[in-house]
Short mmCIF file of C-alpha atoms in Angstrom, two decimals:
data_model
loop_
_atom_site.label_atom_id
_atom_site.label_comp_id
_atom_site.label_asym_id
_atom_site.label_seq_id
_atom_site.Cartn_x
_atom_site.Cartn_y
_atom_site.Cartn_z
CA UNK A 1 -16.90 45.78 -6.51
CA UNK A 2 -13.50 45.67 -8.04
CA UNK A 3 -10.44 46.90 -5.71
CA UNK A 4 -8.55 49.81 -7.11
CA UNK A 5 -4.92 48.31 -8.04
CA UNK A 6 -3.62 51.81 -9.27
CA UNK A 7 -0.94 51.73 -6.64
CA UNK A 8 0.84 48.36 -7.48
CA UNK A 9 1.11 49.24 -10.93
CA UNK A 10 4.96 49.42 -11.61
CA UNK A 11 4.66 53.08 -12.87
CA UNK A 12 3.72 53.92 -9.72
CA UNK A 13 6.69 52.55 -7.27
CA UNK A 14 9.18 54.93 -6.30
CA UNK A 15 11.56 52.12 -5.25
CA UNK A 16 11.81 50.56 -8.91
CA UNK A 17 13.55 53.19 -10.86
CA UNK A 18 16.01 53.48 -7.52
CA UNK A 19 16.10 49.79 -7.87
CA UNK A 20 16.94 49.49 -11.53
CA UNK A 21 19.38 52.99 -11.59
CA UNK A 22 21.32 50.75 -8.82
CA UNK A 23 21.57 47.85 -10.93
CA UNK A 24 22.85 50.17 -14.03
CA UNK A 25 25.39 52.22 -12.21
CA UNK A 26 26.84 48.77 -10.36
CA UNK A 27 27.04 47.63 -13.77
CA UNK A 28 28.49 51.14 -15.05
CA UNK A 29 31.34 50.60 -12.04
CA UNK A 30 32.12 47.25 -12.97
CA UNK A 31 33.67 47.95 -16.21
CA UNK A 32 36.00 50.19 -14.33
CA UNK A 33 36.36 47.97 -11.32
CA UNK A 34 37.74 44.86 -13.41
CA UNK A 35 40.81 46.80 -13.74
CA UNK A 36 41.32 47.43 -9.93
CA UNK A 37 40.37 43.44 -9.72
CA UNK A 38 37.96 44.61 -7.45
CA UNK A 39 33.85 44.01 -7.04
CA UNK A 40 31.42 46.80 -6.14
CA UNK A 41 31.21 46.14 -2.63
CA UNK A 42 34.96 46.03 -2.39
CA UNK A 43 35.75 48.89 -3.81
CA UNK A 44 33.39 50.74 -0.91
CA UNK A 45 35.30 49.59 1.22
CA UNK A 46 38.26 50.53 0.35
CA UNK A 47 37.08 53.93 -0.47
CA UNK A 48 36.30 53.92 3.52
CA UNK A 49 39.87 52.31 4.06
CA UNK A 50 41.48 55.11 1.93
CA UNK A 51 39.69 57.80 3.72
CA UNK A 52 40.48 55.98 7.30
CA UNK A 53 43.41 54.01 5.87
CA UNK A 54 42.09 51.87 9.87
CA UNK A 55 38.85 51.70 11.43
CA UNK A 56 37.70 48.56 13.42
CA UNK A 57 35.40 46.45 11.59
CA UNK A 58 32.16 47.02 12.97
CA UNK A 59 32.71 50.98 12.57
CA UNK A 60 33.44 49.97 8.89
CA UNK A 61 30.11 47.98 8.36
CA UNK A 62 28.27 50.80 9.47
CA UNK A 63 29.48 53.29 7.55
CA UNK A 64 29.11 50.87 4.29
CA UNK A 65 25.51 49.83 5.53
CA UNK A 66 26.79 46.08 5.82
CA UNK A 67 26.57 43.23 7.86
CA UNK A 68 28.92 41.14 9.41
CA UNK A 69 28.07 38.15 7.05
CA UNK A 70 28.60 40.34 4.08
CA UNK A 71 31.25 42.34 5.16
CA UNK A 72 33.44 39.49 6.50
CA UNK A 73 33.87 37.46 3.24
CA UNK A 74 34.67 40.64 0.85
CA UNK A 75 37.49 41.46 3.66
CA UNK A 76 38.83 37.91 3.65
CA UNK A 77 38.80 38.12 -0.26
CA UNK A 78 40.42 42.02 -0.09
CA UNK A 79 43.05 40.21 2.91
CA UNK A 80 43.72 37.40 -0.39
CA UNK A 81 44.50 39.87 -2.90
CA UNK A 82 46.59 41.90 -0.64
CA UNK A 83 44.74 44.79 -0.48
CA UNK A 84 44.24 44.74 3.49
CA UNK A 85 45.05 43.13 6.50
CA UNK A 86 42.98 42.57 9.87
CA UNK A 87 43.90 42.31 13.05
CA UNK A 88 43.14 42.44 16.64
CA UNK A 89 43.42 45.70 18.94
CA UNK A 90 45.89 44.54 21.17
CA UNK A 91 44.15 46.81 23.56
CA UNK A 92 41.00 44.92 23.14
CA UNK A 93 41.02 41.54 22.06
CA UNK A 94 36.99 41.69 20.84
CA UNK A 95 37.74 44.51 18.27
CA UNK A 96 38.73 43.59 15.17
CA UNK A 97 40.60 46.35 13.32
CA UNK A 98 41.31 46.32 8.99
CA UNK A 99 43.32 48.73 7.34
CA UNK A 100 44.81 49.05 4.20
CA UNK A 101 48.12 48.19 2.38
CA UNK A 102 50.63 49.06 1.06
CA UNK A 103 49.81 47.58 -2.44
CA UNK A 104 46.02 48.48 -1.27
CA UNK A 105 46.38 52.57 -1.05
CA UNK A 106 48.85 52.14 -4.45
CA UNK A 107 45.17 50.98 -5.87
CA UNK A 108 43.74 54.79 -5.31
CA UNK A 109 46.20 56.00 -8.01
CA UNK A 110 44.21 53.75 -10.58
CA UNK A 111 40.62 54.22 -8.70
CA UNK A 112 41.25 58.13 -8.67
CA UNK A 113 39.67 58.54 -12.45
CA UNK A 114 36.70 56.42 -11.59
CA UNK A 115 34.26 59.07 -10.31
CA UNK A 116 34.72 61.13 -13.56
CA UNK A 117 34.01 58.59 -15.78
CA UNK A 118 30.53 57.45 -13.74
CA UNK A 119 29.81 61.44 -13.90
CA UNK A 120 30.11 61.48 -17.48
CA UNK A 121 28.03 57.95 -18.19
CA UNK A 122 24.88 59.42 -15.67
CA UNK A 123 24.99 62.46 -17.30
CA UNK A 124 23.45 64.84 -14.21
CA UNK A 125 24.54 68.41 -13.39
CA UNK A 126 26.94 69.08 -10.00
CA UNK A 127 23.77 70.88 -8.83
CA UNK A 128 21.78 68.25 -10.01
CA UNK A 129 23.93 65.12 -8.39
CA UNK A 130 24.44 66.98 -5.13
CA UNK A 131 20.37 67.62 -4.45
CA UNK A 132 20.08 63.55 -5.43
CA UNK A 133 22.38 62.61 -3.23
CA UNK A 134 21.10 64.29 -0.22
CA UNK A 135 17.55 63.45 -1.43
CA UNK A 136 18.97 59.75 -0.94
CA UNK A 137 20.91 60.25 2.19
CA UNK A 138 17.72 61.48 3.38
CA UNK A 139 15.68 58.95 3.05
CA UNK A 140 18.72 56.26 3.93
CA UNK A 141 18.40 58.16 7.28
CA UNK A 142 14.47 57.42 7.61
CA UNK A 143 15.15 53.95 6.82
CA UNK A 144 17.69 53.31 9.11
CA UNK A 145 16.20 55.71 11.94
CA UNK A 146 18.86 58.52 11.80
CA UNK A 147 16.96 61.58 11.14
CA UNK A 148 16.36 64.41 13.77
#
């Protein structure tokens, strides 16, 4: 009796087009990102760090779905280029606090035209982008046990 394989056919996994769209638009942003000598991840978080301009780490990985292991090296090499700077809370010595600088928040003058540019190359309605995005915040939240 042969076993019915239907469902690991590639065709039929909803996580490979998410997968490969990822890779695309990560490749889209790093045409833009050269300029901003920044990587994908880092430019996350410095979108975070020019919303919050300071947030203590931790805080920060959540929001950017990161661990510490990733998270610490792309703020050491954000910290190189000048882009941030961490420090303690002097209120709390066990909370480590980054926050952008000077020459850091001069970098959303160049990042500000970066959003167009993806909307253009993925080519989806407003209506259209907003209902995917909550579609994937959605199931981000079932993943990571968020959901009501």
């Amino acid at each position: 009796m042969e076993k019915n394989y239907e469902a690991l056919k590639l065709e039929n996994q909803v996580s490979f087009p998410l997968y490969a769209c990822a890779k695309e638009v990560v490749k889209i942003y790093r045409n833009y990102l050269e300029t901003l000598n920044l990587t994908y991840t880092q430019y996350i978080t410095m979108l975070v760090l020019w919303e919050e301009e300071k947030i203590n780490v931790k805080e920060l990985g959540e929001k950017l779905y990161l661990d510490s292991g990733t998270l610490t090296p792309v703020l050491k090499s954000l910290e190189t280029k000048g882009f941030v700077k961490r420090y303690r809370y002097d209120k709390d010595e066990r909370v480590l606090l980054v926050e952008a600088t000077q020459q850091g928040l001069e970098l959303r003058e160049t990042a500000a035209e970066i959003p167009q540019s993806l909307d253009c190359c993925i080519n989806l309605g407003a209506g259209e982008a907003q209902n995917f995005y909550n579609t994937l915040q959605k199931i981000l939240s079932h993943l990571k046990g968020e959901e009501d």
